Amino acid sequence: MTKGKGSLWAKRSVALLAIGSLVSMFGVVSNADASSGKKVTITFWTSYSTSETPTLEQTLIPAFEKANPNITVKHVVFSHDDLYQKLLTSAMTNTLPDVVRSDLPWVPTFAQGKVFAQLDGKMAGFDKLAKTVYPGTLSTNYYGGHYYGLPLDTNTRVMFANMDAFAKAGITTVPKTFADMLADAPLLKAQGIYLYGDGGTGGWNVLPWIWSAGGAITNSTNTTAKGYINGAKTVSAIQFLADLYKAGAIPDSMLGASGGMSTYDGVAKGNYAMTLDGPWMNPIWGGGYPNFHPVEALVPAGAGGSSSVVGGEDINITAQSKNKPAAMAFVRFMLSKSAQVAMTKAGQLSVLSALSKQVTAIHPYYATFLKQLGTAKARTPVPNYSKIDSIIGTEVAAAMSGKVTAQAAMDEAAAQIEPLLK
Amino acid sequence: MASTSVLANVPHGPSKSSKAGFVPYIFLAPGFLLFLLTIIYPIFRALQISFYNWGVFPGSPSTFVGLHQYVREMHDPVFWRALENAAVYMVFTVPLQIIFGLAVAMLLVRKIPGRGLFRALFYIPVVTSWVVVSLLFKFLFSTDAGFVNWVLHSFLHLSSHNIGWLDTRWPSMITIGILGVWKGVGWSMLIFLAALMGVPDSLTEAAAIDGAGPWRSFFSVTLPSIRLTLSFVTIMLVIGSLNVFTSAFIMTGGGPQQQTEVVLSYMYHQAFQFLDFGYGSALAFTLAIIVFGISFVQMRLFRGGVTRVVR
Amino acid sequence: MIVGSKKRQITFRVLRYVTLIVGAAIMIIPFLYLFATSFKPQLYLFEIPPQFIPKHPTLSNYTDAWTSNSFGHYFANSVFVSVISTVFAALLSAMMAYAFARFNFKGQNIMFWLLLVGLMVPGMMLLIPQYLLANQLHLINSLIGLILFYVATNLAFNTFLLRGFFEEIPWELEEAMIMDGAGAFRRFWRLILPLSRPALATVGIFTFLACWDEYVWALTIINDPDKRTLPIAISVFQGQHLTNWGLVFAASTIAIVPVIVVFALFQRQFIRGLSADALKG
């Protein structure tokens, strides 16, 4: 190179450098836009109740927004059933929110439809968070080899008893086994009291009985139902319920009769001596029936011990979200200890195993739930679960009402469920 | 412009002009185009969906299955039961709404003190939303602490026990039907009232002078002169009753064990609970064809009635 | 007239009132019970015997309903959507009805049958295709999307009702205006519409009620809480774990009152509007 040329080159390179640095400066600026400079709004759809919403909106979201000044969280609350329909229709048209709090059985459906985003390997801190939650709750987000969300809150069904109702029949302790229940039923019936009230015969309602009897719906890999849902142990659980119904220990409302009293009113008023339900009932009863003090106990044990069904909600990020980093930050925040403690106070049991001591200090009744969660199982995590649930509901009700034998009903259920697992 | 040419472009009284040119289309365009876009086009889309195993989510496959969904329907006991329930609802509610509506209208057609108040009272259920009245009736008809059972059992002692109105199939359908009649009487009353006000007093007076009693006067004078309205009300009520949805959905949700499903609640469950939109569309389309067929037959039966009232 | 009929007339009048009072009571008692329940705390909901005057009245259901979310805002949305939809549905269907009532034109029959189809088809069935269409038109999450579809849904019935009414308007009146050189639009605007006020009130009330109560479509296309209408707000009170009847009924009472006011205001016109007699009166 000649000197002249060289100097020219040098001049040019200075100019280039200058331009380059300008470009990189802009680059920096636009990077800042994405991460911290530009304000983004993420939308969060839930079905929190009127007693839980204030904690989220007045405590948690302001705290998150303060810590992340560039992120605004917009919370939209629907009723439980409406939220499911909204997710379906919005998924069709790319109008989903960024973050969703979804009921457990929905997750496989939306994971299969690629509506929820895969989080393992995509979200910073996922592995760490996955280790802090109860493994059973994490598994509800697992579909096809990946995780499509994280657990947000957990619960299970335990027995709620109205001791005044039991006392009327001269019973002083809650039933601990299936046999106890069969013994208590006639005593209560003589007093015009139903032993056990429930709102349906779907999986949520009858799985605790099936599992406690040692039965199952499917094999452990969820590929077949034959020999499980119509196996001897499952059938014995259904027979147990049918016997109780026949003995007048269960009201028609469990079989889907809409005219009956809800368990909420029935147990509190002493029309039903017991039910199985979740931890949200304590604050709800506290509000509606301040003089009613339910006693919590484990699900009565059958041949398979005492087992119940895992409930709760997961927190998921949608595949359509355009603000995934902000959404992930929000998910991490919702799983932080402070946020989990706040929601636990509002009635949403924390999924963080490290908080198990602390939550019982918040509400002593959580102790029974934590104990029950130790043996609780999740509903079959398959995309067709809502159909399976409906089949269980129909067939169990048919068996309980005595229209068909428990074995025949479960054989029919097995035949119908089998193709849905493929 | 000569006045004759102006006249040429407009209809000549009751016998309308056939040389209207583009003018009627201008009147029709905004409404009818909107109607085509938002009602007729979706009907064809729904028909199309009913030929598929329709994938709900973007990217999930939809497979063409031809008439499979309709064949499936024919073998589906729940569909037949739902259709039967809707038919029972129709048979229960339509005549009662017509009889009660006409009776109240007859009582209110003459000027009597309090007429406006009575009209308003009978009409209030009509103007209240289906969601609200369905929730209300579910509450009133609940088994153990419901108002209706209290009246029948504890107050009037007509029943020895609390009736499970919403617990089994037929009592549930009756309860849903009672709601339908209760909510619908005001509507048919109002339409009949309007028609009765158009019946000249001279006709009934003439019948009275001829010595006709109130019953004969009603059947030979009043009823024939409101025949057109009667046909209109019947057709509208039949359409409405076969399309019953909200009340059944809220009061029983189709339960127990799908015993009280009506066609639209079953369609809703298939589509929005099981994501089976292909089957759901086929169910809805079948219902639409049935409704259309029945209405067509009715219009033929009433003949003049429809050309006058609907056309 | 005949002497013996005097007594019969009195009996008849008493019977008429007794029947009317019993009927009206059946119509109204459920509402009184709803109203009473809206003032009861949950604890006293299922009292036997039923209490029409609550023993432990509370306003908390009303304050809870009104302050939770933004009930007042939803109320305003409902008024806005219902009023605009009603105006457009009445105008567009009046124009269509005028064309059908006063002109013969090509395609008249098929257009009428299509409208009839629109009247018969269950709205639920169209939910998904309409939703996909609304998305293509970018009307998801907009009040305009609500209005557009509410107008469309009410067109068929309104057109049939108005057409019947327009046909009763004596043609001579229009003829007189034609002699003065008035075109079809002027006749429609200056003669037909003013003469049809009762009929317009009728379709107006029907449309307003339909829009005011509509739930499924509003739930489906509205995402933003600021754009919600009343029926969605009420449904939020139906919890997953229990129905808070007092709250639901308080919210329902708030939603019913405007409807009754609208009906009370237009009642006279409303009934005249359904009647061919209207023009003579």
PDB file of C-alpha atoms in Angstrom, chain B residues 42-249:
ATOM      1  CA  PRO B  42     -70.776 -18.065   8.578  1.00  0.00           C
ATOM      2  CA  ILE B  43     -73.601 -20.538   7.913  1.00  0.00           C
ATOM      3  CA  PHE B  44     -71.640 -21.882   4.964  1.00  0.00           C
ATOM      4  CA  ARG B  45     -68.467 -21.912   7.030  1.00  0.00           C
ATOM      5  CA  ALA B  46     -70.276 -23.942   9.700  1.00  0.00           C
ATOM      6  CA  LEU B  47     -71.478 -26.362   7.032  1.00  0.00           C
ATOM      7  CA  GLN B  48     -67.922 -26.703   5.799  1.00  0.00           C
ATOM      8  CA  ILE B  49     -66.577 -27.325   9.321  1.00  0.00           C
ATOM      9  CA  SER B  50     -69.168 -30.100   9.790  1.00  0.00           C
ATOM     10  CA  PHE B  51     -67.455 -32.084   6.999  1.00  0.00           C
ATOM     11  CA  TYR B  52     -64.144 -32.106   8.865  1.00  0.00           C
ATOM     12  CA  ASN B  53     -62.480 -33.485  11.919  1.00  0.00           C
ATOM     13  CA  TRP B  54     -61.676 -29.922  12.652  1.00  0.00           C
ATOM     14  CA  GLY B  55     -58.373 -29.004  14.296  1.00  0.00           C
ATOM     15  CA  VAL B  56     -59.042 -26.144  16.657  1.00  0.00           C
ATOM     16  CA  PHE B  57     -55.578 -24.776  17.131  1.00  0.00           C
ATOM     17  CA  PRO B  58     -53.579 -23.048  14.423  1.00  0.00           C
ATOM     18  CA  GLY B  59     -51.345 -25.615  12.777  1.00  0.00           C
ATOM     19  CA  SER B  60     -53.258 -28.618  14.023  1.00  0.00           C
ATOM     20  CA  PRO B  61     -54.534 -30.650  11.075  1.00  0.00           C
ATOM     21  CA  SER B  62     -58.134 -30.778   9.897  1.00  0.00           C
ATOM     22  CA  THR B  63     -59.073 -33.905   7.998  1.00  0.00           C
ATOM     23  CA  PHE B  64     -61.954 -34.077   5.560  1.00  0.00           C
ATOM     24  CA  VAL B  65     -64.349 -36.793   6.688  1.00  0.00           C
ATOM     25  CA  GLY B  66     -67.313 -36.166   4.386  1.00  0.00           C
ATOM     26  CA  LEU B  67     -70.624 -37.057   5.979  1.00  0.00           C
ATOM     27  CA  HIS B  68     -68.999 -39.002   8.822  1.00  0.00           C
ATOM     28  CA  GLN B  69     -70.141 -36.544  11.505  1.00  0.00           C
ATOM     29  CA  TYR B  70     -73.739 -36.880  10.341  1.00  0.00           C
ATOM     30  CA  VAL B  71     -73.525 -40.670  10.306  1.00  0.00           C
ATOM     31  CA  ARG B  72     -72.045 -40.553  13.809  1.00  0.00           C
ATOM     32  CA  GLU B  73     -74.996 -38.453  14.903  1.00  0.00           C
ATOM     33  CA  MET B  74     -77.484 -41.062  13.725  1.00  0.00           C
ATOM     34  CA  HIS B  75     -75.815 -43.629  15.993  1.00  0.00           C
ATOM     35  CA  ASP B  76     -75.440 -41.319  18.987  1.00  0.00           C
ATOM     36  CA  PRO B  77     -78.093 -42.015  21.644  1.00  0.00           C
ATOM     37  CA  VAL B  78     -77.369 -38.700  23.376  1.00  0.00           C
ATOM     38  CA  PHE B  79     -78.168 -36.783  20.197  1.00  0.00           C
ATOM     39  CA  TRP B  80     -81.521 -38.531  19.888  1.00  0.00           C
ATOM     40  CA  ARG B  81     -82.275 -37.924  23.519  1.00  0.00           C
ATOM     41  CA  ALA B  82     -81.349 -34.260  23.135  1.00  0.00           C
ATOM     42  CA  LEU B  83     -83.627 -33.975  20.129  1.00  0.00           C
ATOM     43  CA  GLU B  84     -86.414 -35.691  22.039  1.00  0.00           C
ATOM     44  CA  ASN B  85     -85.947 -33.304  24.957  1.00  0.00           C
ATOM     45  CA  ALA B  86     -86.084 -30.276  22.670  1.00  0.00           C
ATOM     46  CA  ALA B  87     -89.243 -31.694  21.048  1.00  0.00           C
ATOM     47  CA  VAL B  88     -90.839 -32.292  24.450  1.00  0.00           C
ATOM     48  CA  TYR B  89     -89.930 -28.758  25.445  1.00  0.00           C
ATOM     49  CA  MET B  90     -91.602 -27.507  22.274  1.00  0.00           C
ATOM     50  CA  VAL B  91     -94.764 -29.552  22.801  1.00  0.00           C
ATOM     51  CA  PHE B  92     -94.967 -28.403  26.418  1.00  0.00           C
ATOM     52  CA  THR B  93     -94.215 -24.705  25.990  1.00  0.00           C
ATOM     53  CA  VAL B  94     -95.691 -23.630  22.663  1.00  0.00           C
ATOM     54  CA  PRO B  95     -99.382 -24.441  23.304  1.00  0.00           C
ATOM     55  CA  LEU B  96     -99.255 -23.131  26.871  1.00  0.00           C
ATOM     56  CA  GLN B  97     -97.662 -19.864  25.804  1.00  0.00           C
ATOM     57  CA  ILE B  98    -100.326 -19.426  23.145  1.00  0.00           C
ATOM     58  CA  ILE B  99    -103.251 -20.329  25.435  1.00  0.00           C
ATOM     59  CA  PHE B 100    -102.117 -18.253  28.411  1.00  0.00           C
ATOM     60  CA  GLY B 101    -100.900 -15.398  26.238  1.00  0.00           C
ATOM     61  CA  LEU B 102    -104.178 -15.236  24.357  1.00  0.00           C
ATOM     62  CA  ALA B 103    -106.218 -15.552  27.555  1.00  0.00           C
ATOM     63  CA  VAL B 104    -104.413 -12.681  29.241  1.00  0.00           C
ATOM     64  CA  ALA B 105    -104.660 -10.615  26.072  1.00  0.00           C
ATOM     65  CA  MET B 106    -108.426 -11.209  25.946  1.00  0.00           C
ATOM     66  CA  LEU B 107    -108.729 -10.087  29.552  1.00  0.00           C
ATOM     67  CA  LEU B 108    -106.698  -6.962  28.888  1.00  0.00           C
ATOM     68  CA  VAL B 109    -107.986  -5.880  25.499  1.00  0.00           C
ATOM     69  CA  ARG B 110    -110.850  -3.798  26.926  1.00  0.00           C
ATOM     70  CA  LYS B 111    -110.013  -0.622  28.763  1.00  0.00           C
ATOM     71  CA  ILE B 112    -110.165  -1.532  32.439  1.00  0.00           C
ATOM     72  CA  PRO B 113    -108.607   0.176  35.433  1.00  0.00           C
ATOM     73  CA  GLY B 114    -105.033  -1.008  35.952  1.00  0.00           C
ATOM     74  CA  ARG B 115    -104.633  -2.288  32.403  1.00  0.00           C
ATOM     75  CA  GLY B 116    -101.245  -0.646  31.879  1.00  0.00           C
ATOM     76  CA  LEU B 117     -99.948  -2.018  35.169  1.00  0.00           C
ATOM     77  CA  PHE B 118    -101.058  -5.572  34.379  1.00  0.00           C
ATOM     78  CA  ARG B 119     -99.520  -5.401  30.924  1.00  0.00           C
ATOM     79  CA  ALA B 120     -96.237  -4.280  32.430  1.00  0.00           C
ATOM     80  CA  LEU B 121     -96.289  -6.962  35.129  1.00  0.00           C
ATOM     81  CA  PHE B 122     -96.857  -9.725  32.603  1.00  0.00           C
ATOM     82  CA  TYR B 123     -94.140  -8.340  30.411  1.00  0.00           C
ATOM     83  CA  ILE B 124     -91.365  -8.000  32.991  1.00  0.00           C
ATOM     84  CA  PRO B 125     -90.176 -11.624  32.643  1.00  0.00           C
ATOM     85  CA  VAL B 126     -89.839 -11.100  28.888  1.00  0.00           C
ATOM     86  CA  VAL B 127     -87.497  -8.169  29.299  1.00  0.00           C
ATOM     87  CA  THR B 128     -85.293  -9.906  31.858  1.00  0.00           C
ATOM     88  CA  SER B 129     -82.245 -11.755  30.644  1.00  0.00           C
ATOM     89  CA  TRP B 130     -82.326 -15.524  30.225  1.00  0.00           C
ATOM     90  CA  VAL B 131     -79.219 -15.868  32.351  1.00  0.00           C
ATOM     91  CA  VAL B 132     -80.787 -14.068  35.291  1.00  0.00           C
ATOM     92  CA  VAL B 133     -84.130 -15.875  35.192  1.00  0.00           C
ATOM     93  CA  SER B 134     -82.463 -19.262  34.709  1.00  0.00           C
ATOM     94  CA  LEU B 135     -80.319 -18.721  37.796  1.00  0.00           C
ATOM     95  CA  LEU B 136     -83.367 -17.459  39.639  1.00  0.00           C
ATOM     96  CA  PHE B 137     -85.477 -20.504  38.748  1.00  0.00           C
ATOM     97  CA  LYS B 138     -82.666 -22.868  39.639  1.00  0.00           C
ATOM     98  CA  PHE B 139     -82.668 -21.220  43.044  1.00  0.00           C
ATOM     99  CA  LEU B 140     -86.463 -21.278  43.397  1.00  0.00           C
ATOM    100  CA  PHE B 141     -86.756 -24.917  42.339  1.00  0.00           C
ATOM    101  CA  SER B 142     -83.889 -26.268  44.410  1.00  0.00           C
ATOM    102  CA  THR B 143     -84.876 -29.376  46.310  1.00  0.00           C
ATOM    103  CA  ASP B 144     -84.310 -28.869  50.011  1.00  0.00           C
ATOM    104  CA  ALA B 145     -84.529 -25.143  50.506  1.00  0.00           C
ATOM    105  CA  GLY B 146     -86.304 -23.973  47.374  1.00  0.00           C
ATOM    106  CA  PHE B 147     -89.237 -21.608  47.452  1.00  0.00           C
ATOM    107  CA  VAL B 148     -91.434 -23.789  45.222  1.00  0.00           C
ATOM    108  CA  ASN B 149     -91.027 -26.887  47.363  1.00  0.00           C
ATOM    109  CA  TRP B 150     -91.741 -24.842  50.442  1.00  0.00           C
ATOM    110  CA  VAL B 151     -95.031 -23.659  48.915  1.00  0.00           C
ATOM    111  CA  LEU B 152     -96.052 -27.144  47.727  1.00  0.00           C
ATOM    112  CA  HIS B 153     -94.877 -29.097  50.749  1.00  0.00           C
ATOM    113  CA  SER B 154     -94.955 -26.942  53.856  1.00  0.00           C
ATOM    114  CA  PHE B 155     -97.501 -24.280  52.900  1.00  0.00           C
ATOM    115  CA  LEU B 156    -100.133 -25.911  50.694  1.00  0.00           C
ATOM    116  CA  HIS B 157     -99.356 -29.503  51.749  1.00  0.00           C
ATOM    117  CA  LEU B 158     -99.888 -30.631  48.162  1.00  0.00           C
ATOM    118  CA  SER B 159     -96.811 -32.800  48.261  1.00  0.00           C
ATOM    119  CA  SER B 160     -95.723 -35.146  51.004  1.00  0.00           C
ATOM    120  CA  HIS B 161     -92.033 -34.533  50.409  1.00  0.00           C
ATOM    121  CA  ASN B 162     -89.678 -32.093  48.734  1.00  0.00           C
ATOM    122  CA  ILE B 163     -89.760 -32.751  44.999  1.00  0.00           C
ATOM    123  CA  GLY B 164     -86.434 -33.142  43.189  1.00  0.00           C
ATOM    124  CA  TRP B 165     -87.382 -30.806  40.364  1.00  0.00           C
ATOM    125  CA  LEU B 166     -83.955 -30.673  38.799  1.00  0.00           C
ATOM    126  CA  ASP B 167     -82.799 -34.144  39.766  1.00  0.00           C
ATOM    127  CA  THR B 168     -84.136 -36.428  37.043  1.00  0.00           C
ATOM    128  CA  ARG B 169     -84.961 -36.136  33.384  1.00  0.00           C
ATOM    129  CA  TRP B 170     -88.691 -35.446  33.121  1.00  0.00           C
ATOM    130  CA  PRO B 171     -89.109 -33.240  36.202  1.00  0.00           C
ATOM    131  CA  SER B 172     -86.114 -31.239  34.930  1.00  0.00           C
ATOM    132  CA  MET B 173     -87.615 -30.849  31.478  1.00  0.00           C
ATOM    133  CA  ILE B 174     -90.905 -29.772  33.068  1.00  0.00           C
ATOM    134  CA  THR B 175     -89.108 -27.214  35.227  1.00  0.00           C
ATOM    135  CA  ILE B 176     -87.229 -25.853  32.235  1.00  0.00           C
ATOM    136  CA  GLY B 177     -90.554 -25.795  30.402  1.00  0.00           C
ATOM    137  CA  ILE B 178     -92.252 -23.919  33.254  1.00  0.00           C
ATOM    138  CA  LEU B 179     -89.543 -21.294  33.003  1.00  0.00           C
ATOM    139  CA  GLY B 180     -90.059 -21.123  29.234  1.00  0.00           C
ATOM    140  CA  VAL B 181     -93.796 -20.589  29.601  1.00  0.00           C
ATOM    141  CA  TRP B 182     -93.432 -18.143  32.473  1.00  0.00           C
ATOM    142  CA  LYS B 183     -90.942 -16.060  30.526  1.00  0.00           C
ATOM    143  CA  GLY B 184     -92.774 -16.328  27.205  1.00  0.00           C
ATOM    144  CA  VAL B 185     -96.405 -15.616  28.125  1.00  0.00           C
ATOM    145  CA  GLY B 186     -95.821 -11.874  28.172  1.00  0.00           C
ATOM    146  CA  TRP B 187     -94.435 -11.908  24.656  1.00  0.00           C
ATOM    147  CA  SER B 188     -97.348 -13.757  23.089  1.00  0.00           C
ATOM    148  CA  MET B 189     -99.775 -11.702  25.202  1.00  0.00           C
ATOM    149  CA  LEU B 190     -98.372  -8.545  23.719  1.00  0.00           C
ATOM    150  CA  ILE B 191     -98.517  -9.732  20.126  1.00  0.00           C
ATOM    151  CA  PHE B 192    -102.078 -11.010  20.613  1.00  0.00           C
ATOM    152  CA  LEU B 193    -103.057  -7.793  22.346  1.00  0.00           C
ATOM    153  CA  ALA B 194    -101.886  -5.805  19.359  1.00  0.00           C
ATOM    154  CA  ALA B 195    -103.829  -8.067  17.010  1.00  0.00           C
ATOM    155  CA  LEU B 196    -106.978  -8.049  19.140  1.00  0.00           C
ATOM    156  CA  MET B 197    -106.968  -4.270  19.195  1.00  0.00           C
ATOM    157  CA  GLY B 198    -107.254  -4.481  15.435  1.00  0.00           C
ATOM    158  CA  VAL B 199    -110.422  -6.582  15.566  1.00  0.00           C
ATOM    159  CA  PRO B 200    -113.325  -4.148  15.052  1.00  0.00           C
ATOM    160  CA  ASP B 201    -115.763  -4.074  17.970  1.00  0.00           C
ATOM    161  CA  SER B 202    -118.578  -4.088  15.438  1.00  0.00           C
ATOM    162  CA  LEU B 203    -117.804  -7.717  14.592  1.00  0.00           C
ATOM    163  CA  THR B 204    -118.130  -9.058  18.150  1.00  0.00           C
ATOM    164  CA  GLU B 205    -121.127  -6.818  18.772  1.00  0.00           C
ATOM    165  CA  ALA B 206    -122.813  -8.184  15.685  1.00  0.00           C
ATOM    166  CA  ALA B 207    -122.161 -11.695  16.946  1.00  0.00           C
ATOM    167  CA  ALA B 208    -123.631 -10.787  20.326  1.00  0.00           C
ATOM    168  CA  ILE B 209    -126.774  -9.414  18.687  1.00  0.00           C
ATOM    169  CA  ASP B 210    -127.051 -12.668  16.770  1.00  0.00           C
ATOM    170  CA  GLY B 211    -127.230 -14.323  20.177  1.00  0.00           C
ATOM    171  CA  ALA B 212    -123.746 -15.785  20.230  1.00  0.00           C
ATOM    172  CA  GLY B 213    -122.349 -16.391  23.708  1.00  0.00           C
ATOM    173  CA  PRO B 214    -118.829 -15.295  24.616  1.00  0.00           C
ATOM    174  CA  TRP B 215    -117.345 -18.698  23.711  1.00  0.00           C
ATOM    175  CA  ARG B 216    -119.009 -18.867  20.325  1.00  0.00           C
ATOM    176  CA  SER B 217    -118.176 -15.284  19.629  1.00  0.00           C
ATOM    177  CA  PHE B 218    -114.552 -16.051  20.473  1.00  0.00           C
ATOM    178  CA  PHE B 219    -114.315 -19.077  18.209  1.00  0.00           C
ATOM    179  CA  SER B 220    -116.336 -17.783  15.309  1.00  0.00           C
ATOM    180  CA  VAL B 221    -115.320 -14.130  15.252  1.00  0.00           C
ATOM    181  CA  THR B 222    -112.222 -13.318  17.304  1.00  0.00           C
ATOM    182  CA  LEU B 223    -110.072 -16.316  16.506  1.00  0.00           C
ATOM    183  CA  PRO B 224    -110.537 -16.187  12.730  1.00  0.00           C
ATOM    184  CA  SER B 225    -109.719 -12.497  12.638  1.00  0.00           C
ATOM    185  CA  ILE B 226    -106.405 -13.000  14.420  1.00  0.00           C
ATOM    186  CA  ARG B 227    -105.542 -16.123  12.444  1.00  0.00           C
ATOM    187  CA  LEU B 228    -102.536 -14.487  10.826  1.00  0.00           C
ATOM    188  CA  THR B 229    -101.110 -13.415  14.149  1.00  0.00           C
ATOM    189  CA  LEU B 230    -101.733 -16.871  15.548  1.00  0.00           C
ATOM    190  CA  SER B 231     -99.691 -18.401  12.766  1.00  0.00           C
ATOM    191  CA  PHE B 232     -96.900 -15.864  13.253  1.00  0.00           C
ATOM    192  CA  VAL B 233     -96.755 -16.503  16.999  1.00  0.00           C
ATOM    193  CA  THR B 234     -96.795 -20.270  16.498  1.00  0.00           C
ATOM    194  CA  ILE B 235     -93.972 -20.238  13.988  1.00  0.00           C
ATOM    195  CA  MET B 236     -91.819 -17.930  16.099  1.00  0.00           C
ATOM    196  CA  LEU B 237     -92.413 -19.963  19.260  1.00  0.00           C
ATOM    197  CA  VAL B 238     -91.633 -23.252  17.530  1.00  0.00           C
ATOM    198  CA  ILE B 239     -88.359 -21.856  16.192  1.00  0.00           C
ATOM    199  CA  GLY B 240     -87.504 -20.448  19.595  1.00  0.00           C
ATOM    200  CA  SER B 241     -88.368 -23.602  21.533  1.00  0.00           C
ATOM    201  CA  LEU B 242     -86.316 -25.959  19.381  1.00  0.00           C
ATOM    202  CA  ASN B 243     -83.393 -23.584  19.813  1.00  0.00           C
ATOM    203  CA  VAL B 244     -83.705 -23.656  23.609  1.00  0.00           C
ATOM    204  CA  PHE B 245     -80.273 -23.355  25.194  1.00  0.00           C
ATOM    205  CA  THR B 246     -79.534 -20.927  28.009  1.00  0.00           C
ATOM    206  CA  SER B 247     -82.166 -22.159  30.454  1.00  0.00           C
ATOM    207  CA  ALA B 248     -81.275 -25.834  30.040  1.00  0.00           C
ATOM    208  CA  PHE B 249     -77.565 -25.088  30.103  1.00  0.00           C
TER     209      PHE B 249
END
